JSON list of C-alpha atoms in Angstrom, two decimals:
[
{"chain": "A", "resi": 28, "resn": "MET", "atom": "CA", "xyz": [148.40, 90.48, 162.02]},
{"chain": "A", "resi": 29, "resn": "ARG", "atom": "CA", "xyz": [144.65, 91.03, 161.92]},
{"chain": "A", "resi": 30, "resn": "LYS", "atom": "CA", "xyz": [142.82, 91.07, 165.25]},
{"chain": "A", "resi": 31, "resn": "ARG", "atom": "CA", "xyz": [139.96, 88.62, 165.39]},
{"chain": "A", "resi": 32, "resn": "MET", "atom": "CA", "xyz": [136.45, 89.92, 165.84]},
{"chain": "A", "resi": 33, "resn": "ILE", "atom": "CA", "xyz": [133.25, 88.40, 167.17]},
{"chain": "A", "resi": 34, "resn": "ALA", "atom": "CA", "xyz": [130.19, 90.59, 166.55]},
{"chain": "A", "resi": 35, "resn": "GLY", "atom": "CA", "xyz": [126.67, 89.87, 167.76]},
{"chain": "A", "resi": 36, "resn": "ASN", "atom": "CA", "xyz": [123.64, 90.92, 165.75]},
{"chain": "A", "resi": 37, "resn": "TRP", "atom": "CA", "xyz": [120.62, 90.82, 168.05]},
{"chain": "A", "resi": 38, "resn": "LYS", "atom": "CA", "xyz": [118.31, 91.61, 165.12]},
{"chain": "A", "resi": 39, "resn": "MET", "atom": "CA", "xyz": [114.74, 92.49, 166.27]},
{"chain": "A", "resi": 40, "resn": "ASN", "atom": "CA", "xyz": [115.03, 90.78, 169.64]},
{"chain": "A", "resi": 41, "resn": "GLU", "atom": "CA", "xyz": [115.19, 91.92, 173.28]},
{"chain": "A", "resi": 42, "resn": "THR", "atom": "CA", "xyz": [113.21, 94.75, 174.83]},
{"chain": "A", "resi": 43, "resn": "TYR", "atom": "CA", "xyz": [115.09, 97.59, 176.51]},
{"chain": "A", "resi": 44, "resn": "THR", "atom": "CA", "xyz": [115.02, 95.80, 179.87]},
{"chain": "A", "resi": 45, "resn": "GLU", "atom": "CA", "xyz": [115.97, 92.45, 178.34]},
{"chain": "A", "resi": 46, "resn": "GLY", "atom": "CA", "xyz": [118.78, 94.11, 176.40]},
{"chain": "A", "resi": 47, "resn": "VAL", "atom": "CA", "xyz": [120.26, 95.62, 179.53]},
{"chain": "A", "resi": 48, "resn": "ALA", "atom": "CA", "xyz": [120.09, 92.24, 181.26]},
{"chain": "A", "resi": 49, "resn": "LEU", "atom": "CA", "xyz": [121.78, 90.52, 178.31]},
{"chain": "A", "resi": 50, "resn": "ALA", "atom": "CA", "xyz": [124.55, 93.13, 178.21]},
{"chain": "A", "resi": 51, "resn": "GLU", "atom": "CA", "xyz": [125.07, 92.78, 181.97]},
{"chain": "A", "resi": 52, "resn": "GLY", "atom": "CA", "xyz": [125.26, 89.00, 181.61]},
{"chain": "A", "resi": 53, "resn": "LEU", "atom": "CA", "xyz": [127.79, 89.30, 178.81]},
{"chain": "A", "resi": 54, "resn": "ALA", "atom": "CA", "xyz": [129.89, 91.74, 180.83]},
{"chain": "A", "resi": 55, "resn": "LYS", "atom": "CA", "xyz": [129.96, 89.20, 183.65]},
{"chain": "A", "resi": 56, "resn": "GLU", "atom": "CA", "xyz": [130.86, 86.32, 181.33]},
{"chain": "A", "resi": 57, "resn": "LEU", "atom": "CA", "xyz": [133.72, 88.34, 179.84]},
{"chain": "A", "resi": 58, "resn": "ALA", "atom": "CA", "xyz": [134.90, 89.90, 183.11]},
{"chain": "A", "resi": 59, "resn": "ASP", "atom": "CA", "xyz": [138.37, 88.41, 182.63]},
{"chain": "A", "resi": 60, "resn": "GLY", "atom": "CA", "xyz": [138.76, 90.17, 179.28]},
{"chain": "A", "resi": 61, "resn": "THR", "atom": "CA", "xyz": [138.70, 89.14, 175.65]},
{"chain": "A", "resi": 62, "resn": "GLY", "atom": "CA", "xyz": [142.41, 88.81, 174.96]},
{"chain": "A", "resi": 63, "resn": "ASP", "atom": "CA", "xyz": [143.28, 90.09, 171.50]},
{"chain": "A", "resi": 64, "resn": "VAL", "atom": "CA", "xyz": [139.71, 89.72, 170.20]},
{"chain": "A", "resi": 65, "resn": "ASP", "atom": "CA", "xyz": [137.51, 92.70, 169.38]},
{"chain": "A", "resi": 66, "resn": "VAL", "atom": "CA", "xyz": [133.94, 92.09, 170.53]},
{"chain": "A", "resi": 67, "resn": "VAL", "atom": "CA", "xyz": [130.93, 94.06, 169.29]},
{"chain": "A", "resi": 68, "resn": "VAL", "atom": "CA", "xyz": [127.25, 93.87, 170.21]},
{"chain": "A", "resi": 69, "resn": "CYS", "atom": "CA", "xyz": [124.64, 95.31, 167.87]},
{"chain": "A", "resi": 70, "resn": "PRO", "atom": "CA", "xyz": [121.27, 95.64, 169.63]},
{"chain": "A", "resi": 71, "resn": "PRO", "atom": "CA", "xyz": [118.05, 97.16, 168.26]},
{"chain": "A", "resi": 72, "resn": "ALA", "atom": "CA", "xyz": [118.12, 100.97, 168.20]},
{"chain": "A", "resi": 73, "resn": "VAL", "atom": "CA", "xyz": [115.77, 101.29, 171.18]},
{"chain": "A", "resi": 74, "resn": "ASP", "atom": "CA", "xyz": [118.14, 99.14, 173.30]},
{"chain": "A", "resi": 75, "resn": "MET", "atom": "CA", "xyz": [121.35, 100.97, 172.42]},
{"chain": "A", "resi": 76, "resn": "LYS", "atom": "CA", "xyz": [121.27, 103.56, 175.21]},
{"chain": "A", "resi": 77, "resn": "GLY", "atom": "CA", "xyz": [120.82, 100.91, 177.88]},
{"chain": "A", "resi": 78, "resn": "VAL", "atom": "CA", "xyz": [123.63, 98.77, 176.47]},
{"chain": "A", "resi": 79, "resn": "ALA", "atom": "CA", "xyz": [125.89, 101.83, 176.23]},
{"chain": "A", "resi": 80, "resn": "GLU", "atom": "CA", "xyz": [125.30, 102.52, 179.91]},
{"chain": "A", "resi": 81, "resn": "VAL", "atom": "CA", "xyz": [126.21, 98.94, 180.83]},
{"chain": "A", "resi": 82, "resn": "ILE", "atom": "CA", "xyz": [129.44, 99.26, 178.84]},
{"chain": "A", "resi": 83, "resn": "ASP", "atom": "CA", "xyz": [130.33, 102.53, 180.57]},
{"chain": "A", "resi": 84, "resn": "GLN", "atom": "CA", "xyz": [129.31, 101.57, 184.10]},
{"chain": "A", "resi": 85, "resn": "GLN", "atom": "CA", "xyz": [130.88, 98.12, 184.09]},
{"chain": "A", "resi": 86, "resn": "ASN", "atom": "CA", "xyz": [133.81, 98.90, 181.82]},
{"chain": "A", "resi": 87, "resn": "ALA", "atom": "CA", "xyz": [132.59, 95.99, 179.74]},
{"chain": "A", "resi": 88, "resn": "PRO", "atom": "CA", "xyz": [135.10, 94.60, 177.21]},
{"chain": "A", "resi": 89, "resn": "PHE", "atom": "CA", "xyz": [132.89, 94.99, 174.17]},
{"chain": "A", "resi": 90, "resn": "ALA", "atom": "CA", "xyz": [131.95, 97.80, 171.81]},
{"chain": "A", "resi": 91, "resn": "LEU", "atom": "CA", "xyz": [128.53, 99.04, 170.75]},
{"chain": "A", "resi": 92, "resn": "GLY", "atom": "CA", "xyz": [127.28, 98.79, 167.18]},
{"chain": "A", "resi": 93, "resn": "GLY", "atom": "CA", "xyz": [124.15, 99.71, 165.28]},
{"chain": "A", "resi": 94, "resn": "GLN", "atom": "CA", "xyz": [122.17, 97.45, 162.97]},
{"chain": "A", "resi": 95, "resn": "ASN", "atom": "CA", "xyz": [121.45, 100.04, 160.32]},
{"chain": "A", "resi": 96, "resn": "VAL", "atom": "CA", "xyz": [122.04, 103.68, 159.38]},
{"chain": "A", "resi": 97, "resn": "TYR", "atom": "CA", "xyz": [120.88, 106.23, 156.82]},
{"chain": "A", "resi": 98, "resn": "TRP", "atom": "CA", "xyz": [123.36, 108.22, 154.77]},
{"chain": "A", "resi": 99, "resn": "GLU", "atom": "CA", "xyz": [121.89, 111.71, 155.31]},
{"chain": "A", "resi": 100, "resn": "GLU", "atom": "CA", "xyz": [122.90, 113.87, 158.25]},
{"chain": "A", "resi": 101, "resn": "LYS", "atom": "CA", "xyz": [119.37, 114.89, 159.20]},
{"chain": "A", "resi": 102, "resn": "GLY", "atom": "CA", "xyz": [115.98, 115.64, 157.69]},
{"chain": "A", "resi": 103, "resn": "ALA", "atom": "CA", "xyz": [112.54, 114.28, 156.92]},
{"chain": "A", "resi": 104, "resn": "TYR", "atom": "CA", "xyz": [113.45, 110.58, 156.93]},
{"chain": "A", "resi": 105, "resn": "THR", "atom": "CA", "xyz": [110.95, 109.09, 159.34]},
{"chain": "A", "resi": 106, "resn": "GLY", "atom": "CA", "xyz": [112.20, 106.01, 161.13]},
{"chain": "A", "resi": 107, "resn": "GLU", "atom": "CA", "xyz": [115.83, 106.38, 160.05]},
{"chain": "A", "resi": 108, "resn": "THR", "atom": "CA", "xyz": [118.97, 106.90, 162.13]},
{"chain": "A", "resi": 109, "resn": "ALA", "atom": "CA", "xyz": [121.73, 109.33, 161.15]},
{"chain": "A", "resi": 110, "resn": "PRO", "atom": "CA", "xyz": [125.44, 108.54, 161.66]},
{"chain": "A", "resi": 111, "resn": "ASN", "atom": "CA", "xyz": [125.92, 111.27, 164.27]},
{"chain": "A", "resi": 112, "resn": "MET", "atom": "CA", "xyz": [123.04, 109.80, 166.28]},
{"chain": "A", "resi": 113, "resn": "LEU", "atom": "CA", "xyz": [125.04, 106.57, 166.50]},
{"chain": "A", "resi": 114, "resn": "THR", "atom": "CA", "xyz": [128.24, 108.31, 167.55]},
{"chain": "A", "resi": 115, "resn": "ASN", "atom": "CA", "xyz": [126.38, 110.39, 170.14]},
{"chain": "A", "resi": 116, "resn": "ILE", "atom": "CA", "xyz": [125.11, 107.26, 171.86]},
{"chain": "A", "resi": 117, "resn": "GLY", "atom": "CA", "xyz": [128.53, 105.63, 171.83]},
{"chain": "A", "resi": 118, "resn": "ALA", "atom": "CA", "xyz": [128.38, 103.34, 168.81]},
{"chain": "A", "resi": 119, "resn": "THR", "atom": "CA", "xyz": [131.66, 102.72, 167.02]},
{"chain": "A", "resi": 120, "resn": "TYR", "atom": "CA", "xyz": [130.47, 100.02, 164.59]},
{"chain": "A", "resi": 121, "resn": "CYS", "atom": "CA", "xyz": [127.41, 99.53, 162.41]},
{"chain": "A", "resi": 122, "resn": "ILE", "atom": "CA", "xyz": [126.13, 96.62, 160.34]},
{"chain": "A", "resi": 123, "resn": "ILE", "atom": "CA", "xyz": [125.14, 97.49, 156.78]},
{"chain": "A", "resi": 124, "resn": "GLY", "atom": "CA", "xyz": [123.92, 95.43, 153.86]},
{"chain": "A", "resi": 125, "resn": "HIS", "atom": "CA", "xyz": [122.61, 92.48, 155.85]},
{"chain": "A", "resi": 126, "resn": "SER", "atom": "CA", "xyz": [120.69, 90.08, 153.62]},
{"chain": "A", "resi": 127, "resn": "GLU", "atom": "CA", "xyz": [117.53, 90.77, 155.63]},
{"chain": "A", "resi": 128, "resn": "ARG", "atom": "CA", "xyz": [117.83, 94.47, 154.83]},
{"chain": "A", "resi": 129, "resn": "ARG", "atom": "CA", "xyz": [118.49, 93.67, 151.19]},
{"chain": "A", "resi": 130, "resn": "GLY", "atom": "CA", "xyz": [115.72, 91.07, 150.94]},
{"chain": "A", "resi": 131, "resn": "TYR", "atom": "CA", "xyz": [112.92, 92.46, 153.09]},
{"chain": "A", "resi": 132, "resn": "PHE", "atom": "CA", "xyz": [113.52, 96.17, 152.56]},
{"chain": "A", "resi": 133, "resn": "GLY", "atom": "CA", "xyz": [114.94, 96.29, 149.06]},
{"chain": "A", "resi": 134, "resn": "GLU", "atom": "CA", "xyz": [118.33, 97.76, 149.90]},
{"chain": "A", "resi": 135, "resn": "THR", "atom": "CA", "xyz": [120.75, 97.85, 146.98]},
{"chain": "A", "resi": 136, "resn": "ASP", "atom": "CA", "xyz": [124.52, 97.82, 146.66]},
{"chain": "A", "resi": 137, "resn": "GLU", "atom": "CA", "xyz": [124.29, 101.55, 145.90]},
{"chain": "A", "resi": 138, "resn": "ASP", "atom": "CA", "xyz": [122.53, 102.06, 149.24]},
{"chain": "A", "resi": 139, "resn": "ILE", "atom": "CA", "xyz": [125.16, 100.05, 151.08]},
{"chain": "A", "resi": 140, "resn": "ASN", "atom": "CA", "xyz": [127.91, 102.06, 149.41]},
{"chain": "A", "resi": 141, "resn": "LYS", "atom": "CA", "xyz": [126.33, 105.36, 150.52]},
{"chain": "A", "resi": 142, "resn": "LYS", "atom": "CA", "xyz": [125.93, 104.05, 154.06]},
{"chain": "A", "resi": 143, "resn": "ALA", "atom": "CA", "xyz": [129.56, 102.94, 154.23]},
{"chain": "A", "resi": 144, "resn": "LYS", "atom": "CA", "xyz": [130.76, 106.37, 153.14]},
{"chain": "A", "resi": 145, "resn": "ALA", "atom": "CA", "xyz": [128.49, 108.11, 155.65]},
{"chain": "A", "resi": 146, "resn": "LEU", "atom": "CA", "xyz": [129.66, 105.89, 158.51]},
{"chain": "A", "resi": 147, "resn": "MET", "atom": "CA", "xyz": [133.34, 106.26, 157.69]},
{"chain": "A", "resi": 148, "resn": "ALA", "atom": "CA", "xyz": [132.96, 110.04, 157.55]},
{"chain": "A", "resi": 149, "resn": "HIS", "atom": "CA", "xyz": [131.87, 109.82, 161.19]},
{"chain": "A", "resi": 150, "resn": "ASP", "atom": "CA", "xyz": [134.63, 107.37, 162.18]},
{"chain": "A", "resi": 151, "resn": "ILE", "atom": "CA", "xyz": [132.16, 104.51, 162.59]},
{"chain": "A", "resi": 152, "resn": "VAL", "atom": "CA", "xyz": [133.41, 101.14, 161.34]},
{"chain": "A", "resi": 153, "resn": "PRO", "atom": "CA", "xyz": [131.04, 99.55, 158.80]},
{"chain": "A", "resi": 154, "resn": "ILE", "atom": "CA", "xyz": [130.46, 95.82, 159.10]},
{"chain": "A", "resi": 155, "resn": "SER", "atom": "CA", "xyz": [129.45, 95.41, 155.48]},
{"chain": "A", "resi": 156, "resn": "CYS", "atom": "CA", "xyz": [127.59, 92.20, 154.69]},
{"chain": "A", "resi": 157, "resn": "CYS", "atom": "CA", "xyz": [127.57, 90.19, 151.49]},
{"chain": "A", "resi": 158, "resn": "GLY", "atom": "CA", "xyz": [126.42, 86.72, 150.52]},
{"chain": "A", "resi": 159, "resn": "GLU", "atom": "CA", "xyz": [124.64, 84.58, 147.97]},
{"chain": "A", "resi": 160, "resn": "PRO", "atom": "CA", "xyz": [121.18, 82.97, 147.92]},
{"chain": "A", "resi": 161, "resn": "LEU", "atom": "CA", "xyz": [120.80, 79.21, 147.59]},
{"chain": "A", "resi": 162, "resn": "GLU", "atom": "CA", "xyz": [120.04, 79.24, 143.86]},
{"chain": "A", "resi": 163, "resn": "VAL", "atom": "CA", "xyz": [123.29, 81.09, 143.13]},
{"chain": "A", "resi": 164, "resn": "ARG", "atom": "CA", "xyz": [125.25, 78.66, 145.30]},
{"chain": "A", "resi": 165, "resn": "GLU", "atom": "CA", "xyz": [123.68, 75.65, 143.56]},
{"chain": "A", "resi": 166, "resn": "ALA", "atom": "CA", "xyz": [124.49, 77.17, 140.17]},
{"chain": "A", "resi": 167, "resn": "GLY", "atom": "CA", "xyz": [128.14, 77.42, 141.20]},
{"chain": "A", "resi": 168, "resn": "LYS", "atom": "CA", "xyz": [128.20, 81.19, 140.73]},
{"chain": "A", "resi": 169, "resn": "HIS", "atom": "CA", "xyz": [128.56, 82.15, 144.39]},
{"chain": "A", "resi": 170, "resn": "VAL", "atom": "CA", "xyz": [132.09, 83.53, 144.17]},
{"chain": "A", "resi": 171, "resn": "GLU", "atom": "CA", "xyz": [131.24, 85.65, 141.15]},
{"chain": "A", "resi": 172, "resn": "PHE", "atom": "CA", "xyz": [128.07, 86.92, 142.88]},
{"chain": "A", "resi": 173, "resn": "VAL", "atom": "CA", "xyz": [129.86, 87.95, 146.09]},
{"chain": "A", "resi": 174, "resn": "VAL", "atom": "CA", "xyz": [132.81, 89.52, 144.28]},
{"chain": "A", "resi": 175, "resn": "ASP", "atom": "CA", "xyz": [130.35, 91.69, 142.32]},
{"chain": "A", "resi": 176, "resn": "GLN", "atom": "CA", "xyz": [128.75, 92.80, 145.59]},
{"chain": "A", "resi": 177, "resn": "ILE", "atom": "CA", "xyz": [132.15, 93.72, 147.04]},
{"chain": "A", "resi": 178, "resn": "LYS", "atom": "CA", "xyz": [133.08, 95.80, 143.99]},
{"chain": "A", "resi": 179, "resn": "LYS", "atom": "CA", "xyz": [129.81, 97.74, 144.11]},
{"chain": "A", "resi": 180, "resn": "ASP", "atom": "CA", "xyz": [129.74, 98.14, 147.89]},
{"chain": "A", "resi": 181, "resn": "THR", "atom": "CA", "xyz": [133.28, 99.56, 148.02]},
{"chain": "A", "resi": 182, "resn": "GLU", "atom": "CA", "xyz": [133.13, 101.82, 144.97]},
{"chain": "A", "resi": 183, "resn": "GLY", "atom": "CA", "xyz": [134.82, 105.13, 145.72]},
{"chain": "A", "resi": 184, "resn": "LEU", "atom": "CA", "xyz": [135.71, 104.25, 149.31]},
{"chain": "A", "resi": 185, "resn": "GLN", "atom": "CA", "xyz": [138.94, 105.62, 150.73]},
{"chain": "A", "resi": 186, "resn": "ILE", "atom": "CA", "xyz": [140.47, 103.25, 153.26]},
{"chain": "A", "resi": 187, "resn": "THR", "atom": "CA", "xyz": [143.58, 104.58, 154.98]},
{"chain": "A", "resi": 188, "resn": "ASP", "atom": "CA", "xyz": [143.25, 102.37, 158.06]},
{"chain": "A", "resi": 189, "resn": "PRO", "atom": "CA", "xyz": [142.17, 98.83, 157.15]},
{"chain": "A", "resi": 190, "resn": "SER", "atom": "CA", "xyz": [141.00, 98.16, 160.72]},
{"chain": "A", "resi": 191, "resn": "LYS", "atom": "CA", "xyz": [138.24, 100.70, 160.10]},
{"chain": "A", "resi": 192, "resn": "TYR", "atom": "CA", "xyz": [136.38, 98.57, 157.54]},
{"chain": "A", "resi": 193, "resn": "VAL", "atom": "CA", "xyz": [135.00, 95.06, 158.07]},
{"chain": "A", "resi": 194, "resn": "VAL", "atom": "CA", "xyz": [133.38, 92.64, 155.62]},
{"chain": "A", "resi": 195, "resn": "ALA", "atom": "CA", "xyz": [130.99, 89.93, 156.78]},
{"chain": "A", "resi": 196, "resn": "TYR", "atom": "CA", "xyz": [130.36, 87.03, 154.41]},
{"chain": "A", "resi": 197, "resn": "GLU", "atom": "CA", "xyz": [126.95, 85.52, 155.16]},
{"chain": "A", "resi": 198, "resn": "PRO", "atom": "CA", "xyz": [125.63, 82.94, 152.72]},
{"chain": "A", "resi": 199, "resn": "ILE", "atom": "CA", "xyz": [121.91, 83.71, 152.75]},
{"chain": "A", "resi": 200, "resn": "TRP", "atom": "CA", "xyz": [120.94, 80.05, 152.66]},
{"chain": "A", "resi": 201, "resn": "ALA", "atom": "CA", "xyz": [122.75, 79.52, 155.99]},
{"chain": "A", "resi": 202, "resn": "ILE", "atom": "CA", "xyz": [121.20, 82.40, 157.97]},
{"chain": "A", "resi": 203, "resn": "GLY", "atom": "CA", "xyz": [118.71, 81.23, 160.55]},
{"chain": "A", "resi": 204, "resn": "THR", "atom": "CA", "xyz": [118.16, 77.95, 158.70]},
{"chain": "A", "resi": 205, "resn": "GLY", "atom": "CA", "xyz": [120.36, 75.68, 160.74]},
{"chain": "A", "resi": 206, "resn": "LYS", "atom": "CA", "xyz": [122.38, 75.03, 157.59]},
{"chain": "A", "resi": 207, "resn": "THR", "atom": "CA", "xyz": [126.00, 76.03, 157.81]},
{"chain": "A", "resi": 208, "resn": "ALA", "atom": "CA", "xyz": [128.65, 76.47, 155.18]},
{"chain": "A", "resi": 209, "resn": "THR", "atom": "CA", "xyz": [131.69, 74.32, 155.79]},
{"chain": "A", "resi": 210, "resn": "ALA", "atom": "CA", "xyz": [134.93, 75.96, 156.85]},
{"chain": "A", "resi": 211, "resn": "ASP", "atom": "CA", "xyz": [136.26, 75.27, 153.35]},
{"chain": "A", "resi": 212, "resn": "ASP", "atom": "CA", "xyz": [133.17, 76.92, 151.81]},
{"chain": "A", "resi": 213, "resn": "ALA", "atom": "CA", "xyz": [133.79, 79.97, 153.95]},
{"chain": "A", "resi": 214, "resn": "GLN", "atom": "CA", "xyz": [137.48, 80.11, 153.07]},
{"chain": "A", "resi": 215, "resn": "GLU", "atom": "CA", "xyz": [136.76, 79.85, 149.35]},
{"chain": "A", "resi": 216, "resn": "VAL", "atom": "CA", "xyz": [134.57, 82.96, 149.39]},
{"chain": "A", "resi": 217, "resn": "CYS", "atom": "CA", "xyz": [136.46, 84.89, 152.08]},
{"chain": "A", "resi": 218, "resn": "GLY", "atom": "CA", "xyz": [139.66, 84.30, 150.13]},
{"chain": "A", "resi": 219, "resn": "ALA", "atom": "CA", "xyz": [138.00, 85.62, 146.98]},
{"chain": "A", "resi": 220, "resn": "ILE", "atom": "CA", "xyz": [136.79, 88.65, 148.94]},
{"chain": "A", "resi": 221, "resn": "ARG", "atom": "CA", "xyz": [140.32, 89.43, 150.11]},
{"chain": "A", "resi": 222, "resn": "LYS", "atom": "CA", "xyz": [141.70, 88.99, 146.59]},
{"chain": "A", "resi": 223, "resn": "THR", "atom": "CA", "xyz": [139.08, 91.43, 145.31]},
{"chain": "A", "resi": 224, "resn": "LEU", "atom": "CA", "xyz": [139.87, 93.91, 148.08]},
{"chain": "A", "resi": 225, "resn": "ALA", "atom": "CA", "xyz": [143.53, 93.67, 147.08]},
{"chain": "A", "resi": 226, "resn": "GLU", "atom": "CA", "xyz": [142.66, 94.50, 143.49]},
{"chain": "A", "resi": 227, "resn": "ILE", "atom": "CA", "xyz": [140.70, 97.54, 144.67]},
{"chain": "A", "resi": 228, "resn": "PHE", "atom": "CA", "xyz": [142.79, 98.88, 147.55]},
{"chain": "A", "resi": 229, "resn": "GLY", "atom": "CA", "xyz": [146.16, 97.14, 147.22]},
{"chain": "A", "resi": 230, "resn": "GLN", "atom": "CA", "xyz": [147.48, 94.05, 148.95]},
{"chain": "A", "resi": 231, "resn": "GLU", "atom": "CA", "xyz": [148.70, 95.77, 152.10]},
{"chain": "A", "resi": 232, "resn": "THR", "atom": "CA", "xyz": [145.29, 97.31, 152.80]},
{"chain": "A", "resi": 233, "resn": "ALA", "atom": "CA", "xyz": [143.46, 94.10, 151.92]},
{"chain": "A", "resi": 234, "resn": "ASP", "atom": "CA", "xyz": [145.68, 92.14, 154.29]},
{"chain": "A", "resi": 235, "resn": "GLY", "atom": "CA", "xyz": [144.51, 94.41, 157.12]},
{"chain": "A", "resi": 236, "resn": "ILE", "atom": "CA", "xyz": [140.77, 94.28, 156.45]},
{"chain": "A", "resi": 237, "resn": "ARG", "atom": "CA", "xyz": [138.94, 91.75, 158.58]},
{"chain": "A", "resi": 238, "resn": "VAL", "atom": "CA", "xyz": [136.58, 89.33, 156.89]},
{"chain": "A", "resi": 239, "resn": "LEU", "atom": "CA", "xyz": [134.05, 87.62, 159.14]},
{"chain": "A", "resi": 240, "resn": "TYR", "atom": "CA", "xyz": [131.87, 84.57, 158.55]},
{"chain": "A", "resi": 241, "resn": "GLY", "atom": "CA", "xyz": [128.20, 84.58, 159.48]},
{"chain": "A", "resi": 242, "resn": "GLY", "atom": "CA", "xyz": [125.38, 82.11, 159.01]},
{"chain": "A", "resi": 243, "resn": "SER", "atom": "CA", "xyz": [124.35, 79.78, 161.84]},
{"chain": "A", "resi": 244, "resn": "ALA", "atom": "CA", "xyz": [127.74, 80.24, 163.51]},
{"chain": "A", "resi": 245, "resn": "LYS", "atom": "CA", "xyz": [127.69, 78.66, 166.97]},
{"chain": "A", "resi": 246, "resn": "PRO", "atom": "CA", "xyz": [130.07, 77.84, 169.84]},
{"chain": "A", "resi": 247, "resn": "ASN", "atom": "CA", "xyz": [130.50, 74.29, 168.53]},
{"chain": "A", "resi": 248, "resn": "ASN", "atom": "CA", "xyz": [131.56, 75.25, 165.00]},
{"chain": "A", "resi": 249, "resn": "VAL", "atom": "CA", "xyz": [133.25, 78.65, 165.20]},
{"chain": "A", "resi": 250, "resn": "ALA", "atom": "CA", "xyz": [136.73, 77.25, 165.92]},
{"chain": "A", "resi": 251, "resn": "GLY", "atom": "CA", "xyz": [136.75, 75.43, 162.58]},
{"chain": "A", "resi": 252, "resn": "PHE", "atom": "CA", "xyz": [136.06, 78.63, 160.68]},
{"chain": "A", "resi": 253, "resn": "LEU", "atom": "CA", "xyz": [138.72, 80.53, 162.59]},
{"chain": "A", "resi": 254, "resn": "GLU", "atom": "CA", "xyz": [141.37, 78.03, 161.50]},
{"chain": "A", "resi": 255, "resn": "LYS", "atom": "CA", "xyz": [141.03, 79.31, 157.94]},
{"chain": "A", "resi": 256, "resn": "GLU", "atom": "CA", "xyz": [143.51, 81.86, 156.65]},
{"chain": "A", "resi": 257, "resn": "ASP", "atom": "CA", "xyz": [141.01, 84.45, 155.47]},
{"chain": "A", "resi": 258, "resn": "VAL", "atom": "CA", "xyz": [138.33, 84.07, 158.17]},
{"chain": "A", "resi": 259, "resn": "ASP", "atom": "CA", "xyz": [139.00, 86.60, 160.93]},
{"chain": "A", "resi": 260, "resn": "GLY", "atom": "CA", "xyz": [135.96, 86.08, 163.12]},
{"chain": "A", "resi": 261, "resn": "ALA", "atom": "CA", "xyz": [132.20, 85.76, 163.06]},
{"chain": "A", "resi": 262, "resn": "LEU", "atom": "CA", "xyz": [129.04, 87.81, 162.80]},
{"chain": "A", "resi": 263, "resn": "VAL", "atom": "CA", "xyz": [126.71, 85.94, 165.11]},
{"chain": "A", "resi": 264, "resn": "GLY", "atom": "CA", "xyz": [122.91, 85.97, 165.10]},
{"chain": "A", "resi": 265, "resn": "GLY", "atom": "CA", "xyz": [120.90, 83.67, 167.35]},
{"chain": "A", "resi": 266, "resn": "ALA", "atom": "CA", "xyz": [123.86, 82.56, 169.45]},
{"chain": "A", "resi": 267, "resn": "SER", "atom": "CA", "xyz": [124.47, 86.19, 170.47]},
{"chain": "A", "resi": 268, "resn": "LEU", "atom": "CA", "xyz": [121.15, 86.30, 172.36]},
{"chain": "A", "resi": 269, "resn": "LYS", "atom": "CA", "xyz": [122.51, 84.20, 175.22]},
{"chain": "A", "resi": 270, "resn": "ALA", "atom": "CA", "xyz": [125.41, 85.62, 177.17]},
{"chain": "A", "resi": 271, "resn": "ASP", "atom": "CA", "xyz": [127.05, 82.25, 177.82]},
{"chain": "A", "resi": 272, "resn": "SER", "atom": "CA", "xyz": [126.92, 81.03, 174.22]},
{"chain": "A", "resi": 273, "resn": "PHE", "atom": "CA", "xyz": [128.20, 84.33, 172.81]},
{"chain": "A", "resi": 274, "resn": "ALA", "atom": "CA", "xyz": [130.96, 84.48, 175.41]},
{"chain": "A", "resi": 275, "resn": "ALA", "atom": "CA", "xyz": [131.93, 80.92, 174.49]},
{"chain": "A", "resi": 276, "resn": "MET", "atom": "CA", "xyz": [132.43, 82.03, 170.90]},
{"chain": "A", "resi": 277, "resn": "VAL", "atom": "CA", "xyz": [134.60, 84.92, 172.03]},
{"chain": "A", "resi": 278, "resn": "LYS", "atom": "CA", "xyz": [136.69, 82.58, 174.15]},
{"chain": "A", "resi": 279, "resn": "ALA", "atom": "CA", "xyz": [137.06, 80.18, 171.21]},
{"chain": "A", "resi": 280, "resn": "ALA", "atom": "CA", "xyz": [138.56, 83.05, 169.23]},
{"chain": "A", "resi": 281, "resn": "MET", "atom": "CA", "xyz": [141.06, 84.03, 171.93]}
]
């Protein structure tokens, strides 16, 4: 049985002070626990220390994640963050391959594959994103497009514990647009993702890997996605910036 997961991607929002306040608010909202749901918050890098301190001091029921990582251990890579820098600050998860990183910063599947390997070598769980643009969806080639991403992003990965690797399906046309894939749309692609993972890693491993849905997921629609067999949670953007709305999504998953 896969544990559900609700992960919040704060993107480039919240100053250090605001981030601490948001984490404190979330800790209060989830003071009664999260049941059998894993909860992750992924703040901007400059906020991570403050959020880590809130987690430690309040024994908050959520984990810390990064929004990006570089695959080298150290060196002349201005502006980048190494895997051991994430572990040192308390991060146990990290988003990679988000469509904004792919689109705005030119990241490739090869880059995402290197990042996944680097994270896993440091026992950090990748939350590896995939998803199609609108023109691919309208052409009816969305499943083929996402399956190709999965094959490239996982090439050469060794997964001995399926709980240590997470896939997040985020149709690009539904991110920050107010448009949302239907629960059936999500299941179609998430099911294809799991089938592809089974072909790569074997059915038992694929059955243990969590596949999340992202893309304008909100408290009022998350339950519908979670009813689907191959949707194990959500990667949440805007709704994660308010403690009450994010907590409501966690509670819907419990």
